[in-house]
Coordinates of C-alpha atoms and ligand atoms in Angstrom, one line a residue:
X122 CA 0.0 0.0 0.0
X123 CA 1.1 3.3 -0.6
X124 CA 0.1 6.6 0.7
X125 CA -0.9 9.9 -0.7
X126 CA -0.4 13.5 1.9
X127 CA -0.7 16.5 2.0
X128 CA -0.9 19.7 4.8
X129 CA -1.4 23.1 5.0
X130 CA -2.0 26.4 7.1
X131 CA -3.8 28.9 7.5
X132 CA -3.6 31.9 10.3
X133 CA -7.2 32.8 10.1
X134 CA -9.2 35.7 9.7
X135 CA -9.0 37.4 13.3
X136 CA -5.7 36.3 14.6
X137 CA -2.4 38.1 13.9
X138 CA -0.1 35.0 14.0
X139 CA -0.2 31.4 13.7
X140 CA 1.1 29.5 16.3
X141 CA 0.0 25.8 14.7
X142 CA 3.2 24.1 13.2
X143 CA 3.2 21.4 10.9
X144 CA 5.0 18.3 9.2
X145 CA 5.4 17.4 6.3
X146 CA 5.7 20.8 4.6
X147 CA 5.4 18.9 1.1
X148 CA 2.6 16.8 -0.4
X149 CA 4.3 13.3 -1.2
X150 CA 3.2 9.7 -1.9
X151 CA 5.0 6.5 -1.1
X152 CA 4.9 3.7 1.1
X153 CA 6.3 5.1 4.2
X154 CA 7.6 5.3 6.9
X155 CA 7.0 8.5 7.1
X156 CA 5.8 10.7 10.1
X157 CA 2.8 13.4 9.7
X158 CA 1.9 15.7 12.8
X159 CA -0.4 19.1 13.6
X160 CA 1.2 21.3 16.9
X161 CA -1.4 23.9 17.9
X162 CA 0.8 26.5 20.5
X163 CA -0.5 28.5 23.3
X164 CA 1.2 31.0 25.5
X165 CA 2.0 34.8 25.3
X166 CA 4.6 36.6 23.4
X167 CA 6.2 34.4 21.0
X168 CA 5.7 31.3 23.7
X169 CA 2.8 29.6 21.2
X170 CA 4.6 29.5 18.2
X171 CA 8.2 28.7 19.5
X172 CA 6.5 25.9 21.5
X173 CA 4.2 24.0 18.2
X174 CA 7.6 24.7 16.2
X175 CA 10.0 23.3 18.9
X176 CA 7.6 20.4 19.5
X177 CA 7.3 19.5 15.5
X178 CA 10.5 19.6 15.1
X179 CA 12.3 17.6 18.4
X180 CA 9.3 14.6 17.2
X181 CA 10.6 14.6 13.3
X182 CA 14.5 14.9 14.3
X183 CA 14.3 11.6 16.9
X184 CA 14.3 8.0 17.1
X185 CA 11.5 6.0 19.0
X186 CA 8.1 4.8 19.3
X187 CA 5.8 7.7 18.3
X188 CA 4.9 8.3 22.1
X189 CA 8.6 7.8 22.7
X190 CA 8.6 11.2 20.0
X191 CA 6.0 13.5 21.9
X192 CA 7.7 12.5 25.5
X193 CA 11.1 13.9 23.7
X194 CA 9.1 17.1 22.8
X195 CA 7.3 17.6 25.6
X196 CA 10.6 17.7 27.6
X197 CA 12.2 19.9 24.9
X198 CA 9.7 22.7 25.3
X199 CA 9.8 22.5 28.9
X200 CA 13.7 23.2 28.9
X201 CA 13.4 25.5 26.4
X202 CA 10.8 27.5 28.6
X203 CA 13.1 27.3 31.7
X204 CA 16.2 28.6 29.9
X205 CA 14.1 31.8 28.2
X206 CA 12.1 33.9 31.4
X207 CA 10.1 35.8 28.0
X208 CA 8.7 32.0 27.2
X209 CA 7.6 30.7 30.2
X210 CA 3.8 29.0 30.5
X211 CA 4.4 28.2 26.7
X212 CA 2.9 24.9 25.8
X213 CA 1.3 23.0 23.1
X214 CA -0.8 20.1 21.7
X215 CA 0.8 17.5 19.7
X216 CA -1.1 14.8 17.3
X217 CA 1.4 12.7 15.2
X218 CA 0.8 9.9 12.8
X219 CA 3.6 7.3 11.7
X220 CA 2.2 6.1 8.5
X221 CA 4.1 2.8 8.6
X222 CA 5.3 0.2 5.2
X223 CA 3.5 -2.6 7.2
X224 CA 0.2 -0.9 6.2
X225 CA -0.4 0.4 9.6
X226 CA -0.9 4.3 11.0
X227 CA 0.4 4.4 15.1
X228 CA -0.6 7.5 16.3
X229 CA 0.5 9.8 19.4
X230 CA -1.3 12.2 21.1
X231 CA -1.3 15.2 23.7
X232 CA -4.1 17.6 23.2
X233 CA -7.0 19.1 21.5
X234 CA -5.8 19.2 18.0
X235 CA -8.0 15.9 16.3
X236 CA -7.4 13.0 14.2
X237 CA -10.5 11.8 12.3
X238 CA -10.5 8.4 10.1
X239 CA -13.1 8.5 7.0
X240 CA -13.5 4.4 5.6
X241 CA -16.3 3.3 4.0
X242 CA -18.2 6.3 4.5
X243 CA -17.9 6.2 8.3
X244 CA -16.4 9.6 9.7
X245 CA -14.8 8.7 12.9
X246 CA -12.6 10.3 15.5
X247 CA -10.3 8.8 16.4
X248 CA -8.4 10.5 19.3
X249 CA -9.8 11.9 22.2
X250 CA -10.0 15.6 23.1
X251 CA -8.2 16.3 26.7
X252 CA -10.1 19.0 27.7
X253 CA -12.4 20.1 30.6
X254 CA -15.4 19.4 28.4
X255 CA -14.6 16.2 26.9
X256 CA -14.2 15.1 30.5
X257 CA -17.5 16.2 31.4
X258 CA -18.7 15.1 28.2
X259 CA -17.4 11.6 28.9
X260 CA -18.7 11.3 32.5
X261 CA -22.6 12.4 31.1
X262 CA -22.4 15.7 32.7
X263 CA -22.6 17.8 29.2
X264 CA -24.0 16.8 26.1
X265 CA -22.0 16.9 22.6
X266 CA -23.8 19.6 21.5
X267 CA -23.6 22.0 24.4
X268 CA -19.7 21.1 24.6
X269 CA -19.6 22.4 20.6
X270 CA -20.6 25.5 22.2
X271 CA -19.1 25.6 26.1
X272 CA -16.9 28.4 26.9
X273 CA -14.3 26.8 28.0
X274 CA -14.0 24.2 24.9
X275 CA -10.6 25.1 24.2
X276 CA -9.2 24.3 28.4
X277 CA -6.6 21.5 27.9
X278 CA -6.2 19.1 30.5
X279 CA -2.8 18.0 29.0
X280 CA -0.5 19.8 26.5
X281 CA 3.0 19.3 26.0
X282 CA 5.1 22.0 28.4
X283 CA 3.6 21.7 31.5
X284 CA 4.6 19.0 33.3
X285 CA 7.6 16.2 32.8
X286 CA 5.3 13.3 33.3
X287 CA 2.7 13.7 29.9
X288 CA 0.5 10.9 29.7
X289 CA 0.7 10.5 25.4
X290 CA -2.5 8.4 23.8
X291 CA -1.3 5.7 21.8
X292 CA -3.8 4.7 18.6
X293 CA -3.1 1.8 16.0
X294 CA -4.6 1.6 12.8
X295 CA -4.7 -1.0 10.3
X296 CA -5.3 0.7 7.3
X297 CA -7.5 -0.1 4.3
X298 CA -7.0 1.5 0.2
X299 CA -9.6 4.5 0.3
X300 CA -9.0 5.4 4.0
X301 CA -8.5 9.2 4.6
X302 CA -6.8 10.2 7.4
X303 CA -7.5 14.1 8.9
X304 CA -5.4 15.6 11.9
X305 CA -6.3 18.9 12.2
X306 CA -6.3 22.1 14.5
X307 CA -9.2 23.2 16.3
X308 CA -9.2 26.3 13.8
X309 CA -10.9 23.3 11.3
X310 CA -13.0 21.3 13.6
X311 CA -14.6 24.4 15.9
X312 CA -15.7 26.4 12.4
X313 CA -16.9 23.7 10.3
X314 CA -19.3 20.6 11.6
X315 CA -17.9 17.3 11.3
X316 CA -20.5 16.1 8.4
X317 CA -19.2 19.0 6.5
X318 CA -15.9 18.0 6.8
X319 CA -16.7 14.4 5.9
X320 CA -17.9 15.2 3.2
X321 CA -15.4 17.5 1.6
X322 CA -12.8 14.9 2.7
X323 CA -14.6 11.9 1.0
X324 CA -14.4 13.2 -2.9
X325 CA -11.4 15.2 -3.2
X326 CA -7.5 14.4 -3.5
X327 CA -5.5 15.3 -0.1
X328 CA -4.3 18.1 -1.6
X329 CA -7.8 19.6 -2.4
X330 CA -9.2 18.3 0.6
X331 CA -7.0 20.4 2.4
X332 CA -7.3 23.4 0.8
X333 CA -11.2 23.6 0.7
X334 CA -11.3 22.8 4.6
X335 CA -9.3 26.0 4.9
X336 CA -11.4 27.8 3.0
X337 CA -14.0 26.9 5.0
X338 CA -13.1 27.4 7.9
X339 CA -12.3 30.6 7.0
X340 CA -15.6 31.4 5.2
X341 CA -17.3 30.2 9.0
X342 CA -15.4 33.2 10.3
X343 CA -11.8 31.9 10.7
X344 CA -11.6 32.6 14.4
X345 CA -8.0 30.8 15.1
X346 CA -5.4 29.0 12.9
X347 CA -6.1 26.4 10.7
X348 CA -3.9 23.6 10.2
X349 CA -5.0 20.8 8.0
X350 CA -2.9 17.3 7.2
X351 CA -5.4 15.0 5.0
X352 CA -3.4 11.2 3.7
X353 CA -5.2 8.8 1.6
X354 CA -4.7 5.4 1.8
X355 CA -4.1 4.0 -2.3
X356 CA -2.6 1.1 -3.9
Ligands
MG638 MG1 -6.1 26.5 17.9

């Protein structure tokens, strides 16, 4: 099996900067191994995007188990933070995917930013938010659709750059030809409903795909950064 990417950013229509980072820069297609991955930032100053770009680029220079890869980060942006006073409380989310030759995606992740898988016609997420509201969410206390609205949607309850213990999700996927994978900010999936997204995912190449979920996000009103990674599963 072989496998077709692409990514792409966005800043948005009300922010001044991005602080998502990304990897790979390039579309591509072959069998793999190769490692895909969305960084959302937080943190004031420069913190949010020195944190999503220290944290893509520790995971893609080092060796290990993806979870191994967002541990390594994770401790990187901490350091980094204690050396520089002006970045301290910088943090980020971190959602990598090792598209592997043995037909398999492993997946790590810290965070809020989402990784969706579209087979068959079944859109499915396939991570779990850590927030405040996917906690309640989880133990019945709020309902999906009051947490697509809750105020505090975007409170992490773990992020890369707080703490030297992260706890890093682990997800394996044996994959299928015609499976799309999504990992995206929550610049995509807080501006445009997940049958939407589904949809536009579904009949276009990666590269499209990615494109036109940036545009809509930004046609919603483009509140944050929009970071987009879209791989299809071909022969
Ligand atoms: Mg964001």
């Amino acid at each position: 099996m072989n496998y077709l990417w692409a990514a792409g950013t966005h800043q948005g229509r009300l922010r001044s900067n991005n602080e998502d980072a990304y990897a790979p820069e390039a579309s591509g297609r072959g069998p793999g191994p190769v490692t895909v991955m969305v960084a959302d930032g937080m943190g004031g100053h420069a913190g949010g995007e020195v944190a999503s770009r220290l944290a893509v680029d520790t995971a893609l220079m080092v060796e290990g188990t993806p979870a191994e890869r967002v541990t390594k980060a994770n401790k990187v942006v901490i350091e980094a933070a204690l050396r520089e006073p002006g970045l301290a409380g910088m943090g980020t989310t971190l959602t990598l995917a090792e598209l592997g030759p043995d037909d398999t995606i492993r997946l790590a992740h810290v965070g809020d930013s989402r990784a969706y898988l579209l087979r068959d016609g079944d859109f499915e997420m396939v991570t779990d938010d850590h927030t405040v509201v996917a906690e309640h969410v989880a133990a019945g206390r709020l309902s999906t659709q009051d947490a697509l609205t809750h105020p505090q949607r975007s409170m992490l309850t773990r992020v890369l750059g707080l703490s030297p213990e992260v706890e890093v999700d682990e997800i394996e996927i044996d994959v299928k030809e015609g499976d799309r994978l999504l990992i995206c900010s929550d610049g995509l999936t807080n501006m445009v409903p997940e049958d939407r997204i589904a949809a536009t995912l579904g009949k276009a190449s990666p590269e499209e795909a990615v494109w036109t979920l940036i545009e809509q996000a930004n046609r919603a009103g483009g509140h944050d950064n929009i970071t987009v990674v879209v791989v299809q599963v071909i022969t």
